[in-house]
Tab-separated table of C-alpha atoms in Angstrom:
chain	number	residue	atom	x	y	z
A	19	UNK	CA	2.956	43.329	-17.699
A	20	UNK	CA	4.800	39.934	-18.732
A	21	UNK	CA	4.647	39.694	-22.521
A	22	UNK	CA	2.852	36.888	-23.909
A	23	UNK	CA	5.715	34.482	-24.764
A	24	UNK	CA	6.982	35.059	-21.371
A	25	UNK	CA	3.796	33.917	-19.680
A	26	UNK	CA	4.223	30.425	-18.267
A	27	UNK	CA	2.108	27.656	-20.694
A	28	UNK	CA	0.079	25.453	-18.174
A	29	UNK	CA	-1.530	22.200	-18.609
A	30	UNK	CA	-4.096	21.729	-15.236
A	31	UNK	CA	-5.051	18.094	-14.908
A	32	UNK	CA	-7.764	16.987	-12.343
A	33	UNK	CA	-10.967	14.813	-12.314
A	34	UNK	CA	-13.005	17.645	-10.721
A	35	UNK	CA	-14.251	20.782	-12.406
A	36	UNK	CA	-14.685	23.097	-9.892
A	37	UNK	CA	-11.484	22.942	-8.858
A	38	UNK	CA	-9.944	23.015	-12.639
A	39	UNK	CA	-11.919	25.945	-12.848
A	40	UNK	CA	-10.578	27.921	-9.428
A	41	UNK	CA	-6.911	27.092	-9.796
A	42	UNK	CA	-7.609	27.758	-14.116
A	43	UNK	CA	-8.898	31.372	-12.606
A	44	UNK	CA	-6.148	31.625	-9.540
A	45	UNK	CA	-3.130	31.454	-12.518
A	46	UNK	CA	-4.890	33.476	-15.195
A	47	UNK	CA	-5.531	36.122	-12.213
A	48	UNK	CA	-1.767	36.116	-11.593
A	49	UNK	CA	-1.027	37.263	-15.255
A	50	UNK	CA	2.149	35.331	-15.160
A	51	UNK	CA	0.240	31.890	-16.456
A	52	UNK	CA	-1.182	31.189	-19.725
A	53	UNK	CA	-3.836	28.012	-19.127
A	54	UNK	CA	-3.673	26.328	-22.537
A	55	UNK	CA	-5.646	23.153	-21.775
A	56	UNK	CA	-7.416	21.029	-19.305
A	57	UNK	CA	-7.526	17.075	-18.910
A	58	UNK	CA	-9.925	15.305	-16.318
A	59	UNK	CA	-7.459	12.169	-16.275
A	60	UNK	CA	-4.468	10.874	-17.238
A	61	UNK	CA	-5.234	9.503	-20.575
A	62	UNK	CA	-6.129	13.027	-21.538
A	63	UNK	CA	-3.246	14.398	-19.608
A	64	UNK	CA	-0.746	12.727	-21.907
A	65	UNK	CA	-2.379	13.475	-25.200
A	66	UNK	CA	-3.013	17.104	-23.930
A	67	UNK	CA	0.905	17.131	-23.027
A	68	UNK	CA	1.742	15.060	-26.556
A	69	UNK	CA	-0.397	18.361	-28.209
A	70	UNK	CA	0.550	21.571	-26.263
A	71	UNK	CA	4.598	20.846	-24.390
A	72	UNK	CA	2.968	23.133	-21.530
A	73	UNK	CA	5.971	24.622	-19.722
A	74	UNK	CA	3.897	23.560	-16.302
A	75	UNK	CA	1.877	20.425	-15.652
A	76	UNK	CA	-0.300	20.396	-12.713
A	77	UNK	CA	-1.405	17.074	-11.906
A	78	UNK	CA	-3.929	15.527	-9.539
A	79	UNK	CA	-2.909	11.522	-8.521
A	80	UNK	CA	-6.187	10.066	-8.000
A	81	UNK	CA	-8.358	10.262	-11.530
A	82	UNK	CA	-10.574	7.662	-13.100
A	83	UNK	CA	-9.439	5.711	-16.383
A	84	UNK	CA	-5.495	6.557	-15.359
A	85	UNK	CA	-4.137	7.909	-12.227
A	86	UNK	CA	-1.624	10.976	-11.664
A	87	UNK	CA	1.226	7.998	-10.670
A	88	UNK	CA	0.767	6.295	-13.893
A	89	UNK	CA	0.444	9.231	-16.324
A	90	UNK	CA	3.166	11.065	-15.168
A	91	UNK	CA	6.229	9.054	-16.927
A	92	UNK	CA	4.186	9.013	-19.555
A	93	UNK	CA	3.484	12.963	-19.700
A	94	UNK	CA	7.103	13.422	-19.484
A	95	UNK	CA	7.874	11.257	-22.373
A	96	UNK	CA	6.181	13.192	-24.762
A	97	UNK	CA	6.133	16.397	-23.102
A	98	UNK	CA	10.119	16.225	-22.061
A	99	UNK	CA	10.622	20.165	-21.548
A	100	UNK	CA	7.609	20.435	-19.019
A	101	UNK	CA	7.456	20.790	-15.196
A	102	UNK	CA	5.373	18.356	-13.653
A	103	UNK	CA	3.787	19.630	-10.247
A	104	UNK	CA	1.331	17.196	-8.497
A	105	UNK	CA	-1.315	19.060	-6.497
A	106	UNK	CA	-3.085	16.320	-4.783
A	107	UNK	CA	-5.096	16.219	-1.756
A	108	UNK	CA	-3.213	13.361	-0.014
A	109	UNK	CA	-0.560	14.272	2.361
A	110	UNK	CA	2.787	15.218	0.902
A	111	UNK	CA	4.450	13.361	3.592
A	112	UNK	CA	2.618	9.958	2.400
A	113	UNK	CA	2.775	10.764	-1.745
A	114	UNK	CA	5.552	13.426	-1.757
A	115	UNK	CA	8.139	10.823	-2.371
A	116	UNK	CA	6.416	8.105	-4.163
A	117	UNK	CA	5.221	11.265	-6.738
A	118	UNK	CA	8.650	12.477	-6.547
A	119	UNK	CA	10.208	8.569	-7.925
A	120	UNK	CA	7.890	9.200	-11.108
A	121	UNK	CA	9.391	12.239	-12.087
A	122	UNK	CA	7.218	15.458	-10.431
A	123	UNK	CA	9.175	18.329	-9.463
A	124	UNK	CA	7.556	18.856	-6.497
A	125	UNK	CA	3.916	18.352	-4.312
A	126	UNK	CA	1.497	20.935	-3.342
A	127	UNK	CA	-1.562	19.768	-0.899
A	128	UNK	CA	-4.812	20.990	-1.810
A	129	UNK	CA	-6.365	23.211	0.274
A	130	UNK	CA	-4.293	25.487	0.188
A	131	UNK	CA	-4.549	29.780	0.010
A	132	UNK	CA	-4.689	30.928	-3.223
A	133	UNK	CA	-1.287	32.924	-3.051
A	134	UNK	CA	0.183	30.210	-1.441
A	135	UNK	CA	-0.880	28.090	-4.230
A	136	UNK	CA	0.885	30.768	-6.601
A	137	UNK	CA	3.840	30.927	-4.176
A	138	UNK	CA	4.705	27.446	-3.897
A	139	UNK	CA	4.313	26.661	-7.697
A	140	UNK	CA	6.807	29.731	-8.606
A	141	UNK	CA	8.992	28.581	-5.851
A	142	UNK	CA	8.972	25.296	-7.050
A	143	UNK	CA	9.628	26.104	-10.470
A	144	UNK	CA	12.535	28.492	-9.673
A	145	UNK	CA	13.667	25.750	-8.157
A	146	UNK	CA	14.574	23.763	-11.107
A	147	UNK	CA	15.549	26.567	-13.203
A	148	UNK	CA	12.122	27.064	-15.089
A	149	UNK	CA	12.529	31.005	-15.663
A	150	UNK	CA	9.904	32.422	-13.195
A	151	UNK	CA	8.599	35.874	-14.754
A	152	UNK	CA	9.748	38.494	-12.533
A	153	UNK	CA	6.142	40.003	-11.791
A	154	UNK	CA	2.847	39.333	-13.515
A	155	UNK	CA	0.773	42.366	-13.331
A	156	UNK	CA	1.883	46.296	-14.455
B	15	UNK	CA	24.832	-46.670	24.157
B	16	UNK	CA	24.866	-47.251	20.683
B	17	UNK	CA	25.628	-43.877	18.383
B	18	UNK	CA	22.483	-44.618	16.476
B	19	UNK	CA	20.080	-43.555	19.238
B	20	UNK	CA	21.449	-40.382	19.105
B	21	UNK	CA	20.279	-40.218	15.652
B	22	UNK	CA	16.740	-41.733	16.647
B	23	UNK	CA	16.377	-39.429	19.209
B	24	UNK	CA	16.781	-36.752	17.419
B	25	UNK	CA	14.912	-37.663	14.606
B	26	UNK	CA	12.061	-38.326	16.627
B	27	UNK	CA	12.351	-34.743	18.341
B	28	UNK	CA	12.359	-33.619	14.908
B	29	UNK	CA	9.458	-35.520	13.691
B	30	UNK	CA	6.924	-34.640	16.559
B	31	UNK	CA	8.201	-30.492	16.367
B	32	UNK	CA	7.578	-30.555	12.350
B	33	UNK	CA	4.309	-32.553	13.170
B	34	UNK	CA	3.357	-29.560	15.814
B	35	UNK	CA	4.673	-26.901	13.575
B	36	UNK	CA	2.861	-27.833	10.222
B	37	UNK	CA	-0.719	-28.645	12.477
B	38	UNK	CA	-0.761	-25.376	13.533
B	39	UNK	CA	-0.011	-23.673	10.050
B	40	UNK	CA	-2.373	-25.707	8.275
B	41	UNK	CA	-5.153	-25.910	10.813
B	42	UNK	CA	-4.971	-21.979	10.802
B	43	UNK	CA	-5.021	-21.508	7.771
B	44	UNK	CA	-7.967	-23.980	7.250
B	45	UNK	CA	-10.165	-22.283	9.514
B	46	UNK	CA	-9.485	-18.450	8.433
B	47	UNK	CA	-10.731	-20.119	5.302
B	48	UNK	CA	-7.348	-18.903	3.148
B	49	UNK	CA	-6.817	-22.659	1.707
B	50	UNK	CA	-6.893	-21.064	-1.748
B	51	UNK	CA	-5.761	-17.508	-1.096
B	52	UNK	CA	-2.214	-17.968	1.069
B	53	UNK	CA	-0.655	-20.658	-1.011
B	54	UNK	CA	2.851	-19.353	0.620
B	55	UNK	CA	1.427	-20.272	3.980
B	56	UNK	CA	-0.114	-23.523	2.981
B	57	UNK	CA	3.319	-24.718	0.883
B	58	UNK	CA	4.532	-23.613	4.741
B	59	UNK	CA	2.756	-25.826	5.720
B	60	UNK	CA	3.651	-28.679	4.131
B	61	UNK	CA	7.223	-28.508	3.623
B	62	UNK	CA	7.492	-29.302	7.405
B	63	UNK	CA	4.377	-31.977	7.127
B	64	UNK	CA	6.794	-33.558	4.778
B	65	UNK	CA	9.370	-33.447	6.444
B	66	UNK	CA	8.204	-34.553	9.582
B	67	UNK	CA	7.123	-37.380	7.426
B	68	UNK	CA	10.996	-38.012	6.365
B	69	UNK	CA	12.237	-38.111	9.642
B	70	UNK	CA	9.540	-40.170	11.525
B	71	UNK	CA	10.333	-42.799	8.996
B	72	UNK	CA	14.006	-42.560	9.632
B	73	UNK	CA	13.004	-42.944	13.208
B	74	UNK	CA	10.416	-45.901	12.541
B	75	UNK	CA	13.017	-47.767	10.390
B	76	UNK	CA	15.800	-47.344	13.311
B	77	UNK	CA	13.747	-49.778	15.664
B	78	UNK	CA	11.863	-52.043	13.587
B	79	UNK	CA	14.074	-54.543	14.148
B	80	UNK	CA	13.256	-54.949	17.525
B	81	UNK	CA	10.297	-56.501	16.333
B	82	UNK	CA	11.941	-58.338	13.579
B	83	UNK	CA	10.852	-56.296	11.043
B	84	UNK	CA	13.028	-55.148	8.204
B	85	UNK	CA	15.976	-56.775	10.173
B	86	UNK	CA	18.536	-56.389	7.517
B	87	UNK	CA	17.293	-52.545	6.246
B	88	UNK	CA	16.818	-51.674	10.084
B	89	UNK	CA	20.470	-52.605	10.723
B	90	UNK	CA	22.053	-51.040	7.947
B	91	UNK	CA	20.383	-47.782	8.963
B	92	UNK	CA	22.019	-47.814	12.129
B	93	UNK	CA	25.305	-48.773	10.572
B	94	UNK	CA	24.770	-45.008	8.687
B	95	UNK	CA	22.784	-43.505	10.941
B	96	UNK	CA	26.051	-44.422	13.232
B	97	UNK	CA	28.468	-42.012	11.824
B	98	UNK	CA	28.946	-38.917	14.166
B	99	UNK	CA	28.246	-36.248	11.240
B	100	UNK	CA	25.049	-37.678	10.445
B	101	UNK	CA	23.722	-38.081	14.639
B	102	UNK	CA	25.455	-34.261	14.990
B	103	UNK	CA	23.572	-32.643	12.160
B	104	UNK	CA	20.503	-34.360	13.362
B	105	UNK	CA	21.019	-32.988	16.653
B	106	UNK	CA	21.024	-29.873	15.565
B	107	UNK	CA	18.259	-30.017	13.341
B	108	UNK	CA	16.205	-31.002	16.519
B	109	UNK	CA	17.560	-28.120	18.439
B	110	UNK	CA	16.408	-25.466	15.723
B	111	UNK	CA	13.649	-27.523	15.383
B	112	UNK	CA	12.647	-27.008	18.818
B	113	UNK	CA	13.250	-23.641	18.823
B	114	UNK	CA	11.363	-22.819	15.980
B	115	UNK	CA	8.244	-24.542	18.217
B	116	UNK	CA	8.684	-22.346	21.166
B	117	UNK	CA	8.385	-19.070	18.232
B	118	UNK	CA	4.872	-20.485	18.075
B	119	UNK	CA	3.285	-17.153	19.195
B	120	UNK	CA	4.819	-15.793	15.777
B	121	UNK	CA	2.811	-18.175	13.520
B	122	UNK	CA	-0.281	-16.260	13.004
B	123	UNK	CA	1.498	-13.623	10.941
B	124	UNK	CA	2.234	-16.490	8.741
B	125	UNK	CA	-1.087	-17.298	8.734
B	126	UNK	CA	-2.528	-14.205	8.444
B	127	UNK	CA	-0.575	-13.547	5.149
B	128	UNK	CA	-2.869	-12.690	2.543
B	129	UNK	CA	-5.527	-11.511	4.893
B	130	UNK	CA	-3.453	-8.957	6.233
B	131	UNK	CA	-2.679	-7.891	2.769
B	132	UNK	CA	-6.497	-7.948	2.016
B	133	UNK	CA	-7.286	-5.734	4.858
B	134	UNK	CA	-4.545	-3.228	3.672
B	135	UNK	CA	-6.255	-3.103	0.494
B	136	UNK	CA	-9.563	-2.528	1.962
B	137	UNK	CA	-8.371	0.449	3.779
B	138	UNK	CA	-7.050	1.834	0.999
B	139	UNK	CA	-9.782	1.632	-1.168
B	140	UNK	CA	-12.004	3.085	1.970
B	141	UNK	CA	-8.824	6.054	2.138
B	142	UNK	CA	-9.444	6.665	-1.387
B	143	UNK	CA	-13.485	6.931	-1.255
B	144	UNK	CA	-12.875	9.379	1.439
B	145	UNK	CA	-10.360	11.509	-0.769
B	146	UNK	CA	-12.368	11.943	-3.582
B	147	UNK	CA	-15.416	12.516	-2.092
B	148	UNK	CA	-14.173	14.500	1.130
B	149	UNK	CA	-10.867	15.881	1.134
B	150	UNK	CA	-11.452	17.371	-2.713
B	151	UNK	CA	-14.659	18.836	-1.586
B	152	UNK	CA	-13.172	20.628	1.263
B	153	UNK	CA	-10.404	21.380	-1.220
B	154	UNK	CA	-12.688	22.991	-3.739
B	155	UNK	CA	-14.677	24.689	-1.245
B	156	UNK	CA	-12.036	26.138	0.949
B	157	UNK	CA	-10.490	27.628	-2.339
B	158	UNK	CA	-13.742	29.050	-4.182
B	159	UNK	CA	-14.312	30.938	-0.265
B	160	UNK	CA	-11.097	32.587	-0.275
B	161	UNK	CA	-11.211	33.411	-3.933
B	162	UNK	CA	-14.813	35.302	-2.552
B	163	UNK	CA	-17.245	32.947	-4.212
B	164	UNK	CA	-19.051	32.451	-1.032
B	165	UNK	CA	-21.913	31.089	-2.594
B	166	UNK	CA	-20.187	28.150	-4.659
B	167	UNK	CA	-17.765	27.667	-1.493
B	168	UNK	CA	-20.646	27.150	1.141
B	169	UNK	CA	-22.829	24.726	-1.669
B	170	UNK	CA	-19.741	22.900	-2.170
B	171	UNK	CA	-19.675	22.740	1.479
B	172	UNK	CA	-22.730	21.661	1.817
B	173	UNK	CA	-22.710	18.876	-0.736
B	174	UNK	CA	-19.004	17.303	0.971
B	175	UNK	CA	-21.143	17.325	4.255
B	176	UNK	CA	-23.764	14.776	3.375
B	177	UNK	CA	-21.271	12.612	0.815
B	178	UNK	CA	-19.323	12.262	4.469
B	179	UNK	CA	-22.502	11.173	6.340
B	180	UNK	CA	-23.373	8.788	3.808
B	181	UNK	CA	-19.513	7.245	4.110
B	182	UNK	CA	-19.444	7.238	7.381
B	183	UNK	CA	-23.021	5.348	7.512
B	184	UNK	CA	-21.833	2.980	5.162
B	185	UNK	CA	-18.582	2.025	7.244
B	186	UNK	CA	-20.547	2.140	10.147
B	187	UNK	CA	-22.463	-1.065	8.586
B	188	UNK	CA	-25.678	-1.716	7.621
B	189	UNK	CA	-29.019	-1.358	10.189
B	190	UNK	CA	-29.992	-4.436	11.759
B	191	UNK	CA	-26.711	-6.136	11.189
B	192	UNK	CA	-25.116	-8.619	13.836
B	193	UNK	CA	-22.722	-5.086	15.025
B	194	UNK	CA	-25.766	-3.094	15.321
B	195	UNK	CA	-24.448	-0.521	17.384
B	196	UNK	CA	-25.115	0.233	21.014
B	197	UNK	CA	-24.199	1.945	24.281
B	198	UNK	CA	-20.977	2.475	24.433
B	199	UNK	CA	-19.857	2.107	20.713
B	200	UNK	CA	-19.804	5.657	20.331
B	201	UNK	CA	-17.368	6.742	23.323
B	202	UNK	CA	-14.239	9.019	21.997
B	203	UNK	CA	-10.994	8.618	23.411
B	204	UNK	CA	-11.262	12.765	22.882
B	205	UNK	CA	-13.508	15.479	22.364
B	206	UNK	CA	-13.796	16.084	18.580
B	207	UNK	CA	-11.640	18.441	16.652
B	208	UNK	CA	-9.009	18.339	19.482
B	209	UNK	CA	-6.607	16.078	17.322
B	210	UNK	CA	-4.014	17.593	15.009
């Protein structure tokens, strides 16, 4: 089993509950995530991100009071250490590199499998060095 | 022939092309009703109604002594009008000026302008109603389902289903309207579902 300060810390940021909720309970099932907090936009998101320097930040772009685009150099202003993942429902092809300009690490689509949503964010992460957990479960 | 003709000539070639040009800038503009919302266009506009302006008076001054008008002015303006760099450059002012007359098929995108960019903006805001109230819901549902909440998945199903009725109703414009729809309107260029 991962030991606790190995677990990755994760922010989730998105305007909808339901799906804070599944992807909240698609990490925690992993075992290799720790959800510390949750922010329905990006006001929130940076103040969340100011208060817990989550090692993972996954962000939706469209969000009432402050979008995903606007937050995000924000988020990584106070939160400098964190990996910022969008997860966004809008085609990577279209968003991908316009998220990309503001500083995410990388894009995930919604609608996506559950392991693939696990996949892609540990891929992502290894990616730029951010010390995937070998395995999450004993 | 005198070298100032060449000059009047092409000034007047210049003056009726500007004339042409800024008419159709302005009157399309006018009637799209973007007077207030294209300034670019309508500053178009004018910078060749000016100038047409400028060069129909050099033009006018050229042969008003004919008439015995301005006799003095009139000839001194041929005396400058006279020198070969000034009659050149205006003849090839009247060539581009020409040419940019016969690109006449392009002026609508100048015209359009702003209400191009408004219909962009429209279609975004329509792109975005559709994500949040669509593609999330599918999002959400397809997730909860293969996670095994059937129940939440097909509810949250259900729910996206009638959110996209009522956008599509809306977009399809109100009942009674002047695009009340009839036969025909509804004809696919394919059978649903077969696009990827």
């Amino acid at each position: 089993m991962t030991e606790p300060d190995e677990l990755i810390t994760t922010l989730i940021v998105d305007d909808v509950p339901g799906l804070r909720r599944l992807v909240r309970y698609t990490l925690e099932d992993d075992g290799r995530f720790l959800v510390v907090g949750e922010a329905e936009d990006g006001l929130q998101a940076i103040e969340r991100a100011r208060e817990l320097r989550p090692r993972l930040v996954l962000l939706d772009l469209s969000m009432p009071k402050m979008d995903g685009l606007e937050a995000l150099p924000s988020i990584l202003q106070v939160s400098p250490d964190s990996i910022v993942l969008v997860l966004s429902g809008f085609s990577e092809d279209r968003l991908g590199p316009i998220a990309g300009r503001f500083g995410a690490m990388g894009y995930i689509q919604k609608g996506v499998a559950p392991s693939e949503l696990l996949a892609r964010i540990l891929s992502l992460m290894g990616e730029t060095n951010g010390d995937v957990p070998a395995s999450g479960l004993c | 022939m005198e070298t100032w003709t060449l000059s009047l000539g092409a000034n007047g070639v210049i003056a009726l092309a500007y004339f042409i040009i800024a008419w159709t800038i302005l009157s399309g503009i006018g009637r799209s009703g973007q007077i207030l919302a294209n300034p670019l266009g309508v500053a178009t506009g004018f910078i060749f109604l000016t100038c047409a302006l400028g060069h129909a008076a050099h033009a006018i001054h050229l042969v008003l002594p004919i008439w015995g008008l301005e006799v003095a002015e009139g000839l001194a303006a041929r005396e400058h009008f006279a020198d070969w760099h000034i009659w050149a450059i205006d003849g090839v002012t009247a060539m581009i000026a020409v040419w940019y007359l016969t690109l006449r098929s392009r002026f609508p995108a100048l015209v359009r302008g702003s209400k191009l960019f408004e219909d962009i903006r429209q279609r975004q805001t329509q792109a975005l109603e559709i994500h949040d109230n669509v593609v999330q819901g599918l999002a959400e549902a397809k997730l909860a389902i293969e996670r095994g909440e059937q129940e939440a998945g097909l509810e949250k199903l259900g729910e996206t289903l009638e959110r996209s009725r009522k956008i599509i109703t809306d977009l399809m414009g109100p009942a009674g309207s002047e695009i009340e729809l009839g036969p025909g309107d509804l004809r696919r260029r394919a059978a649903a579902g077969g696009q990827k």
